[in-house]
Amino acid sequence: MVLDLLNPLAVLIDPVFSPLLIFKPHIAIFLFSLILTALIYGLNKLLVNKNVMKEIKEKLAAVKENMNKAQKEGKQDDVNRFLKEYMTINNQHLGQTFKVMIVSFLVLIVLFPWASRQFGSLAGIASLPFYLPFLGNNISWVLWYILVSVTGSWLLRKFIGE
């Protein structure tokens, strides 16, 4: 398994995140998730130039508007030209977002083996008062991480004002 291959990294990261282990597992994963969410959000802020992204989105909107106008007028050559321009600008947008995705993925690849090593043997982090199909009434550490990170990311963006 890939996580087993990354166990040496988990051992190196242990001194950084092991203080979280004084808490109960659900609290430790909650804090771990919030730390990773904040780290990835910070990397996102560093890697993506907001002005460039805004400019790209404005260009995309303008080209799309021109393309729709040409389509309504039945000018197929203009539609093809605008479509090609749209694809070029969209590739710039994807390039900006791809940087963040790669860095986020690398952070998770490095830090998830630690969490797997610490919490992977637990049957469930939290017990639900009801039964969920395919999940049962226990939440694994991965599902708990996902729930906390999605909620934490949303709250962080609301708090900062994005």
PDB file of C-alpha atoms in Angstrom:
ATOM      1  CA  MET A   1       0.000   0.000   0.000  1.00  0.00           C
ATOM      2  CA  VAL A   2       1.229   3.529  -0.751  1.00  0.00           C
ATOM      3  CA  LEU A   3       0.764   4.685   2.830  1.00  0.00           C
ATOM      4  CA  ASP A   4       3.146   1.957   3.998  1.00  0.00           C
ATOM      5  CA  LEU A   5       5.815   3.255   1.630  1.00  0.00           C
ATOM      6  CA  LEU A   6       5.454   6.721   3.148  1.00  0.00           C
ATOM      7  CA  ASN A   7       5.814   5.515   6.747  1.00  0.00           C
ATOM      8  CA  PRO A   8       9.376   6.893   7.058  1.00  0.00           C
ATOM      9  CA  LEU A   9       7.931  10.353   6.372  1.00  0.00           C
ATOM     10  CA  ALA A  10       5.301   9.722   9.019  1.00  0.00           C
ATOM     11  CA  VAL A  11       8.068   9.048  11.529  1.00  0.00           C
ATOM     12  CA  LEU A  12       9.761  12.334  10.605  1.00  0.00           C
ATOM     13  CA  ILE A  13       6.513  14.260  11.000  1.00  0.00           C
ATOM     14  CA  ASP A  14       5.708  12.616  14.325  1.00  0.00           C
ATOM     15  CA  PRO A  15       7.463  15.252  16.493  1.00  0.00           C
ATOM     16  CA  VAL A  16       5.404  18.002  14.865  1.00  0.00           C
ATOM     17  CA  PHE A  17       1.955  16.453  15.209  1.00  0.00           C
ATOM     18  CA  SER A  18       2.423  14.096  18.170  1.00  0.00           C
ATOM     19  CA  PRO A  19       1.320  16.784  20.673  1.00  0.00           C
ATOM     20  CA  LEU A  20      -2.164  16.362  19.183  1.00  0.00           C
ATOM     21  CA  LEU A  21      -2.241  12.823  20.554  1.00  0.00           C
ATOM     22  CA  ILE A  22      -2.864  14.034  24.106  1.00  0.00           C
ATOM     23  CA  PHE A  23      -6.454  14.665  23.012  1.00  0.00           C
ATOM     24  CA  LYS A  24      -9.121  12.090  22.295  1.00  0.00           C
ATOM     25  CA  PRO A  25      -8.918  10.793  18.698  1.00  0.00           C
ATOM     26  CA  HIS A  26     -11.871  12.778  17.375  1.00  0.00           C
ATOM     27  CA  ILE A  27     -10.459  16.017  18.826  1.00  0.00           C
ATOM     28  CA  ALA A  28      -6.941  15.210  17.571  1.00  0.00           C
ATOM     29  CA  ILE A  29      -8.208  14.620  14.025  1.00  0.00           C
ATOM     30  CA  PHE A  30     -10.360  17.742  14.303  1.00  0.00           C
ATOM     31  CA  LEU A  31      -7.259  19.817  15.149  1.00  0.00           C
ATOM     32  CA  PHE A  32      -5.132  18.005  12.554  1.00  0.00           C
ATOM     33  CA  SER A  33      -7.765  18.743   9.925  1.00  0.00           C
ATOM     34  CA  LEU A  34      -7.987  22.421  10.870  1.00  0.00           C
ATOM     35  CA  ILE A  35      -4.191  22.762  10.766  1.00  0.00           C
ATOM     36  CA  LEU A  36      -4.018  21.160   7.309  1.00  0.00           C
ATOM     37  CA  THR A  37      -6.926  23.270   6.058  1.00  0.00           C
ATOM     38  CA  ALA A  38      -5.230  26.460   7.234  1.00  0.00           C
ATOM     39  CA  LEU A  39      -1.898  25.323   5.738  1.00  0.00           C
ATOM     40  CA  ILE A  40      -3.444  24.548   2.355  1.00  0.00           C
ATOM     41  CA  TYR A  41      -5.403  27.809   2.414  1.00  0.00           C
ATOM     42  CA  GLY A  42      -2.175  29.717   3.128  1.00  0.00           C
ATOM     43  CA  LEU A  43      -0.382  27.940   0.288  1.00  0.00           C
ATOM     44  CA  ASN A  44      -3.307  28.798  -1.968  1.00  0.00           C
ATOM     45  CA  LYS A  45      -2.932  32.469  -1.058  1.00  0.00           C
ATOM     46  CA  LEU A  46       0.811  32.353  -1.769  1.00  0.00           C
ATOM     47  CA  LEU A  47       0.633  30.486  -5.069  1.00  0.00           C
ATOM     48  CA  VAL A  48      -2.380  32.078  -6.755  1.00  0.00           C
ATOM     49  CA  ASN A  49      -2.233  35.705  -7.802  1.00  0.00           C
ATOM     50  CA  LYS A  50      -5.720  37.024  -7.147  1.00  0.00           C
ATOM     51  CA  ASN A  51      -5.377  39.807  -9.705  1.00  0.00           C
ATOM     52  CA  VAL A  52      -4.350  37.379 -12.438  1.00  0.00           C
ATOM     53  CA  MET A  53      -7.273  35.081 -11.604  1.00  0.00           C
ATOM     54  CA  LYS A  54      -9.699  38.011 -11.634  1.00  0.00           C
ATOM     55  CA  GLU A  55      -8.333  39.158 -14.994  1.00  0.00           C
ATOM     56  CA  ILE A  56      -8.636  35.642 -16.434  1.00  0.00           C
ATOM     57  CA  LYS A  57     -12.237  35.325 -15.225  1.00  0.00           C
ATOM     58  CA  GLU A  58     -13.120  38.698 -16.759  1.00  0.00           C
ATOM     59  CA  LYS A  59     -11.547  37.661 -20.070  1.00  0.00           C
ATOM     60  CA  LEU A  60     -13.454  34.374 -20.005  1.00  0.00           C
ATOM     61  CA  ALA A  61     -16.735  36.183 -19.366  1.00  0.00           C
ATOM     62  CA  ALA A  62     -16.084  38.669 -22.198  1.00  0.00           C
ATOM     63  CA  VAL A  63     -15.123  35.968 -24.691  1.00  0.00           C
ATOM     64  CA  LYS A  64     -18.127  33.858 -23.695  1.00  0.00           C
ATOM     65  CA  GLU A  65     -20.424  36.847 -24.185  1.00  0.00           C
ATOM     66  CA  ASN A  66     -18.920  37.529 -27.630  1.00  0.00           C
ATOM     67  CA  MET A  67     -19.202  33.856 -28.538  1.00  0.00           C
ATOM     68  CA  ASN A  68     -22.883  33.742 -27.537  1.00  0.00           C
ATOM     69  CA  LYS A  69     -23.543  36.917 -29.525  1.00  0.00           C
ATOM     70  CA  ALA A  70     -21.822  35.476 -32.610  1.00  0.00           C
ATOM     71  CA  GLN A  71     -23.748  32.232 -32.167  1.00  0.00           C
ATOM     72  CA  LYS A  72     -27.075  34.086 -32.097  1.00  0.00           C
ATOM     73  CA  GLU A  73     -26.075  35.961 -35.245  1.00  0.00           C
ATOM     74  CA  GLY A  74     -25.137  32.695 -36.951  1.00  0.00           C
ATOM     75  CA  LYS A  75     -21.465  33.619 -37.548  1.00  0.00           C
ATOM     76  CA  GLN A  76     -19.855  30.198 -37.260  1.00  0.00           C
ATOM     77  CA  ASP A  77     -16.327  31.436 -38.108  1.00  0.00           C
ATOM     78  CA  ASP A  78     -16.481  33.957 -35.254  1.00  0.00           C
ATOM     79  CA  VAL A  79     -17.876  31.311 -32.912  1.00  0.00           C
ATOM     80  CA  ASN A  80     -14.945  29.015 -33.721  1.00  0.00           C
ATOM     81  CA  ARG A  81     -12.455  31.869 -33.238  1.00  0.00           C
ATOM     82  CA  PHE A  82     -14.006  32.821 -29.864  1.00  0.00           C
ATOM     83  CA  LEU A  83     -14.106  29.178 -28.818  1.00  0.00           C
ATOM     84  CA  LYS A  84     -10.393  28.809 -29.559  1.00  0.00           C
ATOM     85  CA  GLU A  85      -9.659  32.009 -27.605  1.00  0.00           C
ATOM     86  CA  TYR A  86     -11.860  30.778 -24.752  1.00  0.00           C
ATOM     87  CA  MET A  87      -9.956  27.490 -24.599  1.00  0.00           C
ATOM     88  CA  THR A  88      -6.606  29.328 -24.527  1.00  0.00           C
ATOM     89  CA  ILE A  89      -7.707  31.560 -21.651  1.00  0.00           C
ATOM     90  CA  ASN A  90      -9.284  28.613 -19.844  1.00  0.00           C
ATOM     91  CA  ASN A  91      -5.934  26.778 -20.034  1.00  0.00           C
ATOM     92  CA  GLN A  92      -4.343  29.735 -18.213  1.00  0.00           C
ATOM     93  CA  HIS A  93      -7.023  29.433 -15.536  1.00  0.00           C
ATOM     94  CA  LEU A  94      -6.416  25.704 -15.211  1.00  0.00           C
ATOM     95  CA  GLY A  95      -2.668  26.326 -14.934  1.00  0.00           C
ATOM     96  CA  GLN A  96      -3.219  28.658 -11.986  1.00  0.00           C
ATOM     97  CA  THR A  97      -5.515  26.240 -10.174  1.00  0.00           C
ATOM     98  CA  PHE A  98      -3.396  23.197 -11.035  1.00  0.00           C
ATOM     99  CA  LYS A  99      -0.427  24.641  -9.091  1.00  0.00           C
ATOM    100  CA  VAL A 100      -2.471  24.746  -5.911  1.00  0.00           C
ATOM    101  CA  MET A 101      -3.923  21.307  -6.491  1.00  0.00           C
ATOM    102  CA  ILE A 102      -0.467  19.748  -6.897  1.00  0.00           C
ATOM    103  CA  VAL A 103       0.919  21.424  -3.774  1.00  0.00           C
ATOM    104  CA  SER A 104      -2.181  20.477  -1.756  1.00  0.00           C
ATOM    105  CA  PHE A 105      -1.891  16.908  -2.969  1.00  0.00           C
ATOM    106  CA  LEU A 106       1.786  16.768  -1.967  1.00  0.00           C
ATOM    107  CA  VAL A 107       0.990  18.133   1.503  1.00  0.00           C
ATOM    108  CA  LEU A 108      -1.710  15.510   1.969  1.00  0.00           C
ATOM    109  CA  ILE A 109       0.509  12.709   0.624  1.00  0.00           C
ATOM    110  CA  VAL A 110       3.188  13.634   3.141  1.00  0.00           C
ATOM    111  CA  LEU A 111       0.911  14.164   6.159  1.00  0.00           C
ATOM    112  CA  PHE A 112      -1.808  11.531   5.704  1.00  0.00           C
ATOM    113  CA  PRO A 113       0.474   8.556   6.461  1.00  0.00           C
ATOM    114  CA  TRP A 114       1.042  10.020   9.924  1.00  0.00           C
ATOM    115  CA  ALA A 115      -2.697  10.166  10.567  1.00  0.00           C
ATOM    116  CA  SER A 116      -3.152   6.680   9.137  1.00  0.00           C
ATOM    117  CA  ARG A 117      -0.403   5.381  11.390  1.00  0.00           C
ATOM    118  CA  GLN A 118      -1.970   6.986  14.458  1.00  0.00           C
ATOM    119  CA  PHE A 119      -5.680   6.495  13.820  1.00  0.00           C
ATOM    120  CA  GLY A 120      -5.954   3.783  11.168  1.00  0.00           C
ATOM    121  CA  SER A 121      -6.350   0.965  13.676  1.00  0.00           C
ATOM    122  CA  LEU A 122      -9.360   2.556  15.381  1.00  0.00           C
ATOM    123  CA  ALA A 123     -12.716   1.039  14.469  1.00  0.00           C
ATOM    124  CA  GLY A 124     -14.432   4.412  14.480  1.00  0.00           C
ATOM    125  CA  ILE A 125     -13.696   7.924  15.615  1.00  0.00           C
ATOM    126  CA  ALA A 126     -17.283   8.874  16.366  1.00  0.00           C
ATOM    127  CA  SER A 127     -20.469   6.901  16.841  1.00  0.00           C
ATOM    128  CA  LEU A 128     -23.618   8.097  15.169  1.00  0.00           C
ATOM    129  CA  PRO A 129     -27.004   7.765  16.876  1.00  0.00           C
ATOM    130  CA  PHE A 130     -28.368   6.325  13.623  1.00  0.00           C
ATOM    131  CA  TYR A 131     -27.330   3.891  10.907  1.00  0.00           C
ATOM    132  CA  LEU A 132     -26.023   5.157   7.545  1.00  0.00           C
ATOM    133  CA  PRO A 133     -26.106   2.832   4.530  1.00  0.00           C
ATOM    134  CA  PHE A 134     -22.599   1.651   3.539  1.00  0.00           C
ATOM    135  CA  LEU A 135     -21.080   3.396   6.600  1.00  0.00           C
ATOM    136  CA  GLY A 136     -22.880   1.917   9.581  1.00  0.00           C
ATOM    137  CA  ASN A 137     -23.030   3.974  12.725  1.00  0.00           C
ATOM    138  CA  ASN A 138     -19.300   4.637  13.114  1.00  0.00           C
ATOM    139  CA  ILE A 139     -17.314   7.329  11.320  1.00  0.00           C
ATOM    140  CA  SER A 140     -13.762   6.470  10.251  1.00  0.00           C
ATOM    141  CA  TRP A 141     -10.927   8.911  10.742  1.00  0.00           C
ATOM    142  CA  VAL A 142     -10.846   9.719   6.991  1.00  0.00           C
ATOM    143  CA  LEU A 143     -14.536  10.596   6.865  1.00  0.00           C
ATOM    144  CA  TRP A 144     -14.171  12.669  10.044  1.00  0.00           C
ATOM    145  CA  TYR A 145     -11.188  14.473   8.480  1.00  0.00           C
ATOM    146  CA  ILE A 146     -13.194  15.223   5.318  1.00  0.00           C
ATOM    147  CA  LEU A 147     -16.191  16.529   7.269  1.00  0.00           C
ATOM    148  CA  VAL A 148     -14.042  18.793   9.423  1.00  0.00           C
ATOM    149  CA  SER A 149     -11.836  20.051   6.582  1.00  0.00           C
ATOM    150  CA  VAL A 150     -14.765  20.923   4.297  1.00  0.00           C
ATOM    151  CA  THR A 151     -16.572  22.713   7.108  1.00  0.00           C
ATOM    152  CA  GLY A 152     -13.365  24.353   8.340  1.00  0.00           C
ATOM    153  CA  SER A 153     -12.453  25.555   4.862  1.00  0.00           C
ATOM    154  CA  TRP A 154     -15.914  27.031   4.372  1.00  0.00           C
ATOM    155  CA  LEU A 155     -15.797  28.780   7.768  1.00  0.00           C
ATOM    156  CA  LEU A 156     -12.267  30.070   7.137  1.00  0.00           C
ATOM    157  CA  ARG A 157     -13.307  31.595   3.819  1.00  0.00           C
ATOM    158  CA  LYS A 158     -16.401  33.169   5.418  1.00  0.00           C
ATOM    159  CA  PHE A 159     -14.324  34.504   8.321  1.00  0.00           C
ATOM    160  CA  ILE A 160     -11.703  36.033   6.009  1.00  0.00           C
ATOM    161  CA  GLY A 161     -14.391  37.417   3.742  1.00  0.00           C
ATOM    162  CA  GLU A 162     -14.001  35.536   0.481  1.00  0.00           C
TER     163      GLU A 162
END
